[in-house]
mmCIF file of C-alpha atoms and ligand atoms in Angstrom:
data_model
loop_
_atom_site.group_PDB
_atom_site.id
_atom_site.type_symbol
_atom_site.label_atom_id
_atom_site.label_comp_id
_atom_site.label_asym_id
_atom_site.label_seq_id
_atom_site.Cartn_x
_atom_site.Cartn_y
_atom_site.Cartn_z
ATOM 1 C CA MET U 10 26.105 72.004 -193.883
ATOM 2 C CA GLU U 11 25.427 73.423 -197.795
ATOM 3 C CA PHE U 12 27.615 71.726 -200.436
ATOM 4 C CA ILE U 13 28.156 74.787 -201.865
ATOM 5 C CA ASP U 14 27.252 77.872 -200.382
ATOM 6 C CA LEU U 15 26.328 80.870 -201.976
ATOM 7 C CA HIS U 16 24.505 82.336 -198.993
ATOM 8 C CA MET U 17 27.784 83.553 -197.724
ATOM 9 C CA GLN U 18 28.971 85.342 -200.513
ATOM 10 C CA GLN U 19 25.661 86.966 -201.157
ATOM 11 C CA GLU U 20 25.752 88.283 -196.846
ATOM 12 C CA ARG U 21 29.656 90.081 -198.232
ATOM 13 C CA ILE U 22 28.772 92.191 -201.008
ATOM 14 C CA ARG U 23 24.661 92.581 -200.740
ATOM 15 C CA ASP U 24 24.645 96.093 -201.285
ATOM 16 C CA LYS U 25 27.225 95.660 -204.144
ATOM 17 C CA ILE U 26 25.009 93.891 -206.083
ATOM 18 C CA GLU U 27 21.888 95.532 -205.494
ATOM 19 C CA ALA U 28 23.300 98.241 -206.210
ATOM 20 C CA ASN U 29 23.887 96.831 -208.981
ATOM 21 C CA ILE U 30 20.629 95.602 -210.242
ATOM 22 C CA LYS U 31 19.399 99.268 -208.756
ATOM 23 C CA LYS U 32 21.476 100.693 -212.318
ATOM 24 C CA VAL U 33 19.927 97.909 -214.529
ATOM 25 C CA LEU U 34 16.196 98.266 -213.040
ATOM 26 C CA ASP U 35 16.733 102.500 -213.253
ATOM 27 C CA HIS U 36 18.562 102.426 -217.011
ATOM 28 C CA GLY U 37 16.398 99.568 -218.996
ATOM 29 C CA LYS U 38 18.593 98.600 -220.921
ATOM 30 C CA TYR U 39 17.584 94.599 -220.050
ATOM 31 C CA ILE U 40 18.923 93.295 -223.602
ATOM 32 C CA MET U 41 22.312 94.036 -224.048
ATOM 33 C CA GLY U 42 23.285 96.708 -221.448
ATOM 34 C CA PRO U 43 26.212 98.192 -221.274
ATOM 35 C CA GLU U 44 26.509 95.812 -218.302
ATOM 36 C CA ILE U 45 27.710 93.442 -221.179
ATOM 37 C CA GLU U 46 30.283 95.402 -222.421
ATOM 38 C CA LYS U 47 31.387 96.350 -219.254
ATOM 39 C CA LEU U 48 31.936 92.683 -217.699
ATOM 40 C CA GLU U 49 33.524 91.511 -221.247
ATOM 41 C CA LYS U 50 36.085 94.790 -221.378
ATOM 42 C CA LYS U 51 36.808 93.516 -217.788
ATOM 43 C CA LEU U 52 37.340 89.261 -218.430
ATOM 44 C CA ALA U 53 38.908 89.997 -220.779
ATOM 45 C CA GLY U 54 41.463 91.695 -218.722
ATOM 46 C CA TYR U 55 42.020 89.331 -216.355
ATOM 47 C CA VAL U 56 41.962 86.653 -218.728
ATOM 48 C CA GLY U 57 44.741 88.260 -221.197
ATOM 49 C CA ILE U 58 43.131 87.820 -224.363
ATOM 50 C CA ARG U 59 41.240 90.200 -226.826
ATOM 51 C CA TYR U 60 38.337 89.379 -226.432
ATOM 52 C CA ALA U 61 35.236 88.052 -224.631
ATOM 53 C CA VAL U 62 31.488 87.523 -225.780
ATOM 54 C CA GLY U 63 29.240 87.374 -222.995
ATOM 55 C CA VAL U 64 26.904 84.574 -224.277
ATOM 56 C CA ALA U 65 23.711 82.698 -221.925
ATOM 57 C CA SER U 66 25.165 79.883 -220.779
ATOM 58 C CA GLY U 67 28.561 77.992 -220.813
ATOM 59 C CA THR U 68 27.346 75.339 -223.368
ATOM 60 C CA ASP U 69 25.703 78.044 -225.749
ATOM 61 C CA ALA U 70 29.233 79.052 -225.528
ATOM 62 C CA LEU U 71 30.034 76.140 -226.610
ATOM 63 C CA LEU U 72 27.481 75.962 -229.195
ATOM 64 C CA MET U 73 28.399 78.653 -230.619
ATOM 65 C CA ALA U 74 32.595 77.906 -230.808
ATOM 66 C CA LEU U 75 31.544 75.356 -232.699
ATOM 67 C CA MET U 76 29.348 77.119 -235.393
ATOM 68 C CA THR U 77 32.057 79.359 -235.936
ATOM 69 C CA TYR U 78 34.272 76.376 -237.458
ATOM 70 C CA ASN U 79 30.942 75.239 -239.141
ATOM 71 C CA ILE U 80 31.171 72.088 -237.136
ATOM 72 C CA GLY U 81 28.701 69.869 -238.323
ATOM 73 C CA PRO U 82 27.162 66.614 -239.934
ATOM 74 C CA GLY U 83 30.667 64.321 -241.306
ATOM 75 C CA ASP U 84 32.969 66.098 -238.901
ATOM 76 C CA ALA U 85 34.552 64.435 -235.721
ATOM 77 C CA VAL U 86 35.686 66.456 -232.251
ATOM 78 C CA PHE U 87 37.180 65.288 -229.926
ATOM 79 C CA THR U 88 36.479 64.849 -226.322
ATOM 80 C CA SER U 89 36.634 63.590 -222.969
ATOM 81 C CA PRO U 90 33.905 60.852 -221.794
ATOM 82 C CA PHE U 91 34.791 62.053 -218.461
ATOM 83 C CA THR U 92 32.599 64.798 -218.878
ATOM 84 C CA PHE U 93 28.890 67.237 -218.349
ATOM 85 C CA ILE U 94 27.247 65.595 -221.264
ATOM 86 C CA ALA U 95 26.723 69.779 -222.259
ATOM 87 C CA THR U 96 30.568 69.131 -223.698
ATOM 88 C CA ALA U 97 29.516 66.759 -225.958
ATOM 89 C CA GLU U 98 25.982 67.400 -226.546
ATOM 90 C CA VAL U 99 26.802 70.664 -228.723
ATOM 91 C CA ILE U 100 28.670 68.330 -231.157
ATOM 92 C CA GLN U 101 25.784 66.129 -231.747
ATOM 93 C CA LEU U 102 23.597 69.136 -231.601
ATOM 94 C CA LEU U 103 25.030 70.435 -234.886
ATOM 95 C CA GLY U 104 25.214 66.613 -236.171
ATOM 96 C CA ALA U 105 28.597 65.841 -236.063
ATOM 97 C CA THR U 106 30.239 63.241 -234.714
ATOM 98 C CA PRO U 107 31.422 63.399 -230.910
ATOM 99 C CA VAL U 108 34.601 60.837 -230.455
ATOM 100 C CA PHE U 109 35.884 59.832 -227.046
ATOM 101 C CA VAL U 110 39.670 59.787 -225.429
ATOM 102 C CA ASP U 111 40.486 58.684 -222.171
ATOM 103 C CA ILE U 112 41.719 60.571 -219.278
ATOM 104 C CA GLN U 113 44.868 60.252 -217.193
ATOM 105 C CA PRO U 114 43.876 58.577 -214.216
ATOM 106 C CA ASP U 115 45.163 61.461 -211.704
ATOM 107 C CA THR U 116 44.277 64.747 -213.020
ATOM 108 C CA PHE U 117 40.689 63.366 -214.623
ATOM 109 C CA ASN U 118 41.783 65.013 -218.042
ATOM 110 C CA ILE U 119 41.554 64.178 -221.715
ATOM 111 C CA ASP U 120 44.952 62.227 -222.213
ATOM 112 C CA PRO U 121 47.406 63.759 -224.582
ATOM 113 C CA GLU U 122 48.877 59.874 -225.782
ATOM 114 C CA LYS U 123 45.913 59.052 -226.412
ATOM 115 C CA LEU U 124 44.803 61.962 -227.929
ATOM 116 C CA GLU U 125 47.108 61.493 -230.557
ATOM 117 C CA THR U 126 46.037 57.807 -231.257
ATOM 118 C CA VAL U 127 42.573 58.325 -231.270
ATOM 119 C CA ILE U 128 43.010 60.606 -234.208
ATOM 120 C CA ARG U 129 45.573 59.238 -236.287
ATOM 121 C CA GLU U 130 43.238 55.853 -236.166
ATOM 122 C CA THR U 131 39.709 58.637 -236.987
ATOM 123 C CA ALA U 132 41.819 59.767 -239.942
ATOM 124 C CA GLY U 133 42.806 56.224 -240.945
ATOM 125 C CA GLN U 134 39.004 55.308 -240.887
ATOM 126 C CA GLY U 135 38.219 57.957 -243.740
ATOM 127 C CA GLN U 136 34.784 58.375 -242.906
ATOM 128 C CA LEU U 137 34.623 61.077 -240.427
ATOM 129 C CA ASN U 138 36.730 64.959 -241.702
ATOM 130 C CA THR U 139 38.818 65.525 -237.590
ATOM 131 C CA LYS U 140 38.199 68.747 -237.210
ATOM 132 C CA GLY U 141 39.123 70.100 -233.233
ATOM 133 C CA ILE U 142 39.517 68.929 -229.856
ATOM 134 C CA ILE U 143 37.254 69.856 -226.572
ATOM 135 C CA PRO U 144 39.964 69.083 -223.613
ATOM 136 C CA VAL U 145 37.810 69.855 -220.262
ATOM 137 C CA ASP U 146 39.231 71.822 -217.332
ATOM 138 C CA LEU U 147 37.709 69.260 -215.151
ATOM 139 C CA PHE U 148 37.009 70.472 -211.628
ATOM 140 C CA GLY U 149 38.532 73.327 -212.249
ATOM 141 C CA GLN U 150 41.822 71.924 -213.000
ATOM 142 C CA PRO U 151 43.150 73.084 -216.908
ATOM 143 C CA ALA U 152 44.315 70.415 -219.090
ATOM 144 C CA ASP U 153 47.702 69.430 -220.858
ATOM 145 C CA TYR U 154 47.675 72.369 -223.213
ATOM 146 C CA ASP U 155 50.862 72.432 -224.225
ATOM 147 C CA GLU U 156 50.784 68.799 -224.938
ATOM 148 C CA ILE U 157 47.457 69.375 -226.930
ATOM 149 C CA ASN U 158 47.893 72.104 -228.804
ATOM 150 C CA ALA U 159 50.967 69.949 -230.583
ATOM 151 C CA VAL U 160 49.033 67.287 -231.446
ATOM 152 C CA ALA U 161 46.089 70.230 -232.643
ATOM 153 C CA ARG U 162 49.161 71.628 -234.313
ATOM 154 C CA LYS U 163 50.107 68.867 -236.055
ATOM 155 C CA TYR U 164 46.850 67.386 -236.929
ATOM 156 C CA ASN U 165 45.055 71.209 -238.390
ATOM 157 C CA LEU U 166 42.560 71.074 -235.437
ATOM 158 C CA PHE U 167 41.489 73.281 -233.183
ATOM 159 C CA VAL U 168 41.194 73.579 -229.427
ATOM 160 C CA LEU U 169 38.031 74.617 -227.844
ATOM 161 C CA GLN U 170 38.441 74.801 -224.013
ATOM 162 C CA ASP U 171 35.862 73.944 -221.535
ATOM 163 C CA ALA U 172 36.954 76.116 -219.045
ATOM 164 C CA ALA U 173 33.551 76.036 -217.670
ATOM 165 C CA GLN U 174 34.456 74.435 -214.070
ATOM 166 C CA SER U 175 38.144 76.799 -214.404
ATOM 167 C CA PHE U 176 37.523 80.421 -214.906
ATOM 168 C CA GLY U 177 40.257 81.676 -212.406
ATOM 169 C CA ALA U 178 42.618 79.104 -212.494
ATOM 170 C CA SER U 179 45.396 78.948 -214.663
ATOM 171 C CA TYR U 180 48.644 77.019 -216.164
ATOM 172 C CA LYS U 181 52.115 77.253 -216.904
ATOM 173 C CA GLY U 182 51.310 81.456 -215.396
ATOM 174 C CA ALA U 183 48.793 82.123 -217.677
ATOM 175 C CA LYS U 184 44.813 82.519 -217.091
ATOM 176 C CA ALA U 185 42.044 79.893 -218.068
ATOM 177 C CA CYS U 186 40.302 80.796 -220.811
ATOM 178 C CA SER U 187 43.697 81.845 -223.294
ATOM 179 C CA HIS U 188 45.049 78.108 -224.004
ATOM 180 C CA GLY U 189 43.125 76.891 -227.152
ATOM 181 C CA ASP U 190 42.002 78.570 -230.240
ATOM 182 C CA VAL U 191 38.797 79.593 -228.221
ATOM 183 C CA ALA U 192 37.706 79.422 -224.884
ATOM 184 C CA ALA U 193 33.859 78.174 -223.569
ATOM 185 C CA THR U 194 33.443 78.834 -219.427
ATOM 186 C CA SER U 195 30.295 79.103 -217.837
ATOM 187 C CA PHE U 196 28.205 81.649 -215.142
ATOM 188 C CA PHE U 197 25.858 79.095 -213.927
ATOM 189 C CA PRO U 198 25.269 79.780 -209.674
ATOM 190 C CA ALA U 199 27.672 77.115 -209.150
ATOM 191 C CA LYS U 200 31.016 77.703 -210.923
ATOM 192 C CA PRO U 201 33.850 79.371 -209.273
ATOM 193 C CA LEU U 202 32.370 82.346 -211.139
ATOM 194 C CA GLY U 203 28.714 81.985 -211.034
ATOM 195 C CA CYS U 204 25.791 85.027 -211.537
ATOM 196 C CA TYR U 205 22.280 84.331 -210.204
ATOM 197 C CA GLY U 206 20.376 82.632 -213.469
ATOM 198 C CA ASP U 207 21.861 81.185 -216.283
ATOM 199 C CA GLY U 208 25.223 82.720 -218.272
ATOM 200 C CA GLY U 209 28.947 82.116 -220.096
ATOM 201 C CA MET U 210 31.036 83.824 -222.414
ATOM 202 C CA VAL U 211 33.209 82.931 -224.932
ATOM 203 C CA PHE U 212 37.313 83.673 -225.063
ATOM 204 C CA THR U 213 39.044 85.109 -227.649
ATOM 205 C CA ASP U 214 42.212 86.228 -229.695
ATOM 206 C CA ASN U 215 41.346 85.713 -232.997
ATOM 207 C CA PRO U 216 39.549 88.998 -234.341
ATOM 208 C CA GLY U 217 37.265 86.142 -237.746
ATOM 209 C CA ILE U 218 36.515 84.354 -234.602
ATOM 210 C CA HIS U 219 34.714 86.915 -232.956
ATOM 211 C CA ASP U 220 33.483 88.998 -235.746
ATOM 212 C CA LYS U 221 31.632 86.179 -235.745
ATOM 213 C CA LEU U 222 30.633 84.716 -232.277
ATOM 214 C CA ILE U 223 28.624 88.781 -232.025
ATOM 215 C CA SER U 224 26.669 87.477 -235.215
ATOM 216 C CA ILE U 225 25.986 84.324 -233.853
ATOM 217 C CA ARG U 226 24.640 85.995 -230.097
ATOM 218 C CA VAL U 227 21.885 87.855 -232.422
ATOM 219 C CA HIS U 228 20.044 85.408 -234.696
ATOM 220 C CA GLY U 229 23.822 85.635 -237.323
ATOM 221 C CA LYS U 230 22.937 89.307 -237.992
ATOM 222 C CA GLY U 231 24.970 90.997 -240.564
ATOM 223 C CA THR U 232 24.713 94.262 -240.218
ATOM 224 C CA ASN U 233 21.992 95.097 -238.287
ATOM 225 C CA LYS U 234 19.018 92.497 -237.202
ATOM 226 C CA TYR U 235 17.275 92.002 -239.376
ATOM 227 C CA ASP U 236 20.353 91.693 -242.223
ATOM 228 C CA ASN U 237 20.424 87.723 -241.306
ATOM 229 C CA ILE U 238 23.951 86.351 -242.606
ATOM 230 C CA ARG U 239 23.967 83.316 -241.611
ATOM 231 C CA VAL U 240 21.885 81.397 -238.896
ATOM 232 C CA GLY U 241 22.379 81.644 -235.565
ATOM 233 C CA ILE U 242 20.933 81.342 -231.758
ATOM 234 C CA ASN U 243 19.503 84.000 -229.467
ATOM 235 C CA GLY U 244 22.598 83.631 -227.413
ATOM 236 C CA ARG U 245 22.643 86.568 -225.241
ATOM 237 C CA LEU U 246 23.786 87.187 -221.674
ATOM 238 C CA ASP U 247 20.957 89.078 -219.837
ATOM 239 C CA THR U 248 22.509 92.680 -218.484
ATOM 240 C CA ILE U 249 20.839 92.089 -214.392
ATOM 241 C CA GLN U 250 23.102 88.974 -214.787
ATOM 242 C CA ALA U 251 26.196 91.109 -216.081
ATOM 243 C CA ALA U 252 25.050 93.284 -212.909
ATOM 244 C CA VAL U 253 26.073 90.329 -210.133
ATOM 245 C CA LEU U 254 29.090 89.331 -211.803
ATOM 246 C CA LEU U 255 30.320 92.742 -211.799
ATOM 247 C CA ALA U 256 29.649 92.408 -208.010
ATOM 248 C CA LYS U 257 30.901 89.281 -207.172
ATOM 249 C CA LEU U 258 33.983 89.957 -209.721
ATOM 250 C CA GLU U 259 35.462 92.731 -206.565
ATOM 251 C CA ILE U 260 36.221 89.597 -204.737
ATOM 252 C CA PHE U 261 37.005 87.040 -206.898
ATOM 253 C CA ALA U 262 40.122 86.973 -206.757
ATOM 254 C CA GLU U 263 40.251 85.846 -202.917
ATOM 255 C CA GLU U 264 37.786 83.673 -203.273
ATOM 256 C CA ILE U 265 40.360 81.794 -205.704
ATOM 257 C CA GLN U 266 42.750 81.959 -202.962
ATOM 258 C CA LEU U 267 40.607 80.666 -200.430
ATOM 259 C CA ARG U 268 39.312 77.525 -202.413
ATOM 260 C CA GLN U 269 43.245 77.161 -202.218
ATOM 261 C CA GLU U 270 43.600 76.843 -198.155
ATOM 262 C CA VAL U 271 39.973 74.590 -198.229
ATOM 263 C CA ALA U 272 42.043 72.256 -200.496
ATOM 264 C CA LYS U 273 45.318 72.426 -198.482
ATOM 265 C CA ARG U 274 43.442 71.444 -195.412
ATOM 266 C CA TYR U 275 41.583 69.558 -197.423
ATOM 267 C CA SER U 276 44.660 67.718 -198.868
ATOM 268 C CA ASP U 277 46.641 67.469 -195.518
ATOM 269 C CA GLY U 278 44.076 66.058 -194.014
ATOM 270 C CA LEU U 279 42.540 62.833 -195.815
ATOM 271 C CA LYS U 280 46.023 61.837 -197.996
ATOM 272 C CA ASP U 281 46.411 59.076 -195.891
ATOM 273 C CA PHE U 282 42.814 57.728 -196.176
ATOM 274 C CA VAL U 283 41.454 58.381 -199.434
ATOM 275 C CA THR U 284 43.282 59.141 -203.744
ATOM 276 C CA VAL U 285 43.117 63.363 -202.918
ATOM 277 C CA PRO U 286 43.447 65.151 -206.505
ATOM 278 C CA LEU U 287 46.401 66.353 -207.824
ATOM 279 C CA VAL U 288 47.284 69.302 -208.939
ATOM 280 C CA LYS U 289 50.468 69.036 -211.687
ATOM 281 C CA GLU U 290 52.686 71.590 -210.364
ATOM 282 C CA TYR U 291 52.630 73.871 -212.707
ATOM 283 C CA ASN U 292 48.430 74.598 -212.498
ATOM 284 C CA ILE U 293 46.501 76.590 -210.354
ATOM 285 C CA SER U 294 43.167 75.067 -209.855
ATOM 286 C CA ALA U 295 39.975 77.229 -209.522
ATOM 287 C CA TRP U 296 38.427 74.216 -207.589
ATOM 288 C CA ALA U 297 34.806 74.316 -208.798
ATOM 289 C CA GLN U 298 34.576 70.810 -206.863
ATOM 290 C CA TYR U 299 37.026 69.225 -204.703
ATOM 291 C CA SER U 300 37.076 65.671 -205.830
ATOM 292 C CA ILE U 301 38.329 61.958 -204.205
ATOM 293 C CA LEU U 302 38.283 58.541 -205.268
ATOM 294 C CA HIS U 303 37.337 55.806 -202.248
ATOM 295 C CA PRO U 304 37.162 51.336 -203.866
ATOM 296 C CA GLN U 305 34.082 51.683 -200.603
ATOM 297 C CA ARG U 306 33.125 54.905 -202.088
ATOM 298 C CA ASP U 307 28.913 53.961 -200.971
ATOM 299 C CA ALA U 308 29.541 53.141 -197.777
ATOM 300 C CA VAL U 309 31.487 56.562 -197.574
ATOM 301 C CA ILE U 310 29.205 58.899 -198.907
ATOM 302 C CA ALA U 311 26.157 57.201 -196.548
ATOM 303 C CA ARG U 312 28.436 57.370 -193.244
ATOM 304 C CA LEU U 313 29.025 61.068 -194.686
ATOM 305 C CA LYS U 314 24.560 61.807 -195.345
ATOM 306 C CA GLU U 315 24.626 60.211 -191.684
ATOM 307 C CA GLN U 316 26.457 63.507 -190.182
ATOM 308 C CA ASN U 317 23.556 65.677 -192.600
ATOM 309 C CA ILE U 318 27.057 66.613 -194.823
ATOM 310 C CA PRO U 319 26.387 65.971 -198.508
ATOM 311 C CA THR U 320 28.130 64.788 -200.640
ATOM 312 C CA ALA U 321 28.172 64.423 -205.249
ATOM 313 C CA ILE U 322 29.221 61.943 -207.975
ATOM 314 C CA TYR U 323 30.706 63.903 -210.749
ATOM 315 C CA TYR U 324 30.020 61.570 -212.960
ATOM 316 C CA PRO U 325 28.202 58.506 -212.566
ATOM 317 C CA LEU U 326 28.246 57.327 -216.261
ATOM 318 C CA PRO U 327 30.981 58.472 -218.196
ATOM 319 C CA LEU U 328 29.382 59.873 -221.423
ATOM 320 C CA HIS U 329 29.699 56.589 -223.630
ATOM 321 C CA LEU U 330 27.307 54.612 -221.864
ATOM 322 C CA GLN U 331 25.207 56.820 -221.714
ATOM 323 C CA GLU U 332 21.620 56.161 -223.231
ATOM 324 C CA ALA U 333 21.431 59.429 -225.156
ATOM 325 C CA PHE U 334 24.522 58.076 -227.241
ATOM 326 C CA THR U 335 24.156 54.983 -227.679
ATOM 327 C CA HIS U 336 24.167 55.531 -231.945
ATOM 328 C CA LEU U 337 27.709 55.859 -231.451
ATOM 329 C CA GLY U 338 28.464 52.291 -230.571
ATOM 330 C CA TYR U 339 30.697 52.584 -227.359
ATOM 331 C CA LYS U 340 30.987 49.383 -225.114
ATOM 332 C CA LYS U 341 31.556 49.209 -221.673
ATOM 333 C CA GLY U 342 35.247 48.481 -221.228
ATOM 334 C CA ASP U 343 36.577 50.873 -224.020
ATOM 335 C CA PHE U 344 37.471 53.781 -221.828
ATOM 336 C CA PRO U 345 38.480 51.384 -218.481
ATOM 337 C CA ILE U 346 40.269 54.394 -216.524
ATOM 338 C CA SER U 347 37.246 56.789 -217.013
ATOM 339 C CA GLU U 348 35.212 53.862 -215.914
ATOM 340 C CA LYS U 349 36.812 52.955 -213.215
ATOM 341 C CA THR U 350 36.814 56.869 -211.755
ATOM 342 C CA ALA U 351 33.376 57.183 -212.412
ATOM 343 C CA GLN U 352 32.160 53.854 -209.706
ATOM 344 C CA GLU U 353 35.080 55.402 -206.694
ATOM 345 C CA ILE U 354 34.713 59.502 -207.682
ATOM 346 C CA PHE U 355 33.311 61.809 -204.563
ATOM 347 C CA SER U 356 33.089 65.249 -204.294
ATOM 348 C CA ILE U 357 32.715 66.727 -200.814
ATOM 349 C CA PRO U 358 31.592 70.514 -200.020
ATOM 350 C CA MET U 359 33.370 72.936 -201.749
ATOM 351 C CA HIS U 360 33.869 76.586 -202.007
ATOM 352 C CA PRO U 361 35.364 80.155 -200.300
ATOM 353 C CA TYR U 362 33.425 80.484 -197.281
ATOM 354 C CA LEU U 363 33.870 76.464 -195.714
ATOM 355 C CA ASP U 364 34.054 76.873 -192.168
ATOM 356 C CA ILE U 365 36.929 75.020 -190.688
ATOM 357 C CA GLU U 366 35.238 73.119 -188.296
ATOM 358 C CA ASP U 367 32.605 71.905 -190.760
ATOM 359 C CA GLN U 368 36.338 70.659 -192.887
ATOM 360 C CA GLU U 369 37.071 68.938 -189.696
ATOM 361 C CA LYS U 370 34.710 67.128 -188.776
ATOM 362 C CA ILE U 371 34.440 66.052 -192.459
ATOM 363 C CA MET U 372 37.766 65.155 -192.112
ATOM 364 C CA GLU U 373 37.410 63.209 -189.100
ATOM 365 C CA ILE U 374 34.596 61.158 -190.539
ATOM 366 C CA ILE U 375 35.983 60.076 -194.035
ATOM 367 C CA ALA U 376 39.106 59.339 -191.780
ATOM 368 C CA GLN U 377 37.182 56.689 -189.838
HETATM 369 C C1 PLP N 15 28.491 73.320 -216.535
HETATM 370 C C2 PLP N 15 29.640 72.697 -217.711
HETATM 371 C C3 PLP N 15 28.604 72.854 -218.841
HETATM 372 C C4 PLP N 15 27.650 73.492 -219.181
HETATM 373 O O1 PLP N 15 27.310 75.094 -218.581
HETATM 374 P P1 PLP N 15 26.548 75.609 -218.604
HETATM 375 O O2 PLP N 15 25.978 76.895 -217.815
HETATM 376 O O3 PLP N 15 24.902 74.837 -216.924
HETATM 377 O O4 PLP N 15 25.041 76.039 -219.735
HETATM 378 C C5 PLP N 15 29.769 72.278 -219.621
HETATM 379 N N1 PLP N 15 30.542 72.328 -219.130
HETATM 380 C C6 PLP N 15 31.352 71.810 -218.469
HETATM 381 C C7 PLP N 15 32.980 70.983 -217.783
HETATM 382 C C8 PLP N 15 30.675 71.819 -217.170
HETATM 383 O O5 PLP N 15 31.429 71.706 -215.910
#
C-alpha cells in the first residue's frame, strides 16, 4: 500500500500522457511552448478567474505573488505557523518579516479573530509596515475567506491565498484560487493536481498583478528578454509539465469526486476512535491529506507500520519553533493550538484510487 498512489492514475491515462509528451518532443518548444498558454486558459476557466500564470513551483508562485506587491525589508506579512515551510520562507527570502497567527483547532486554518488581534498589535508597535496576509488552505480545505477578506479590507492588506493543497476545492461555491487578490498553487506530484516534476500557477483577476507576473517570470523582462525593467527570477513552468497536466486535467473533476467518497468512508468509520477532519458545510475539500488527531499518535502510527501501512506527520514542528525562524524571537507556548495539533496529528493514505479493502484494513487497525 502506498501513501499516495500515482501508478493507478497513470495507468488510466498513460496513452494520453505519452501522446501529449510526444507532441512536445515533435515541436521542440521546451520553454514556454504552446501547452503553457493552453493550460493557463483551461485552469483560469476551471477556477473562474481572469488570469493564470504557469510557474516553476508552488514556492515560486508564492514568491512571485509577493514580488508583485514589492514586499521587502520592514514589511510584515501575516500567516499561519502550521503549514509547510514554503509559505513563510518566501516572506523571509524577500527580507520581510513573517508574523504568525494561530490556527482554528478544528480546520487547522488561520483564525480570523486572532488575525485581527495580531494585525492590531503589530501596527501598534510601529516597527513594521503591515502589508498582507497569506492564508493557507490546509490539507485541501479553504480558509475562512469572507472573514479574512473583511479583516484585510479594514486594515488595507492584500490577501495571497496559499492554495498549494487546495486546487479543486471550493468555498461557498467558488473554486480555490479565486478567493484572495492573488492565489498560488503547486503541481508537485503529490498535490491534488500534480505533474511529473515541479510546477505551479498564480491566479488573479487584477491586470496589473498579471502584467508584473509575466515580467517577473522571465527575469523582469520589459518588451523583451533583454529589456529588464525590474529584478525577476527564472520562474517558468516547463512545457513538458504543462503537457502532463493537460492530460491529467481531463480526469481531475472525477478524481476530486472520488476523494470525497474516500474521505466519507474514513470519517464514517473512524469518528468514534479518533478526531476526524471537520469540513465546514460551505466547503468542499480537495483532500490533499486526510489528517486525524489522537493523543497517543505515535502508538497508532507504530501499529499501522507493523501492518505496512504508511503514514505521515504534517507537521511535526510549527514554523515559529523551527531553527530557520529563531531570529523572529518566538518561543514555545506562543501558538498553543498549533503546538498541540503538531503533537497529535497524523495523515493516513489518501488518493482517489484507494482500494476499499485497504481502507477497511486501515480503519480496523486504528479502531483497535
Ligand atoms: C507544497 C506546498 C507549497 C510549495 O509547493 P512546491 O511546489 O513544493 O514549491 C507551498 N505551500 C504549501 C501549503 C504546500 O503544501
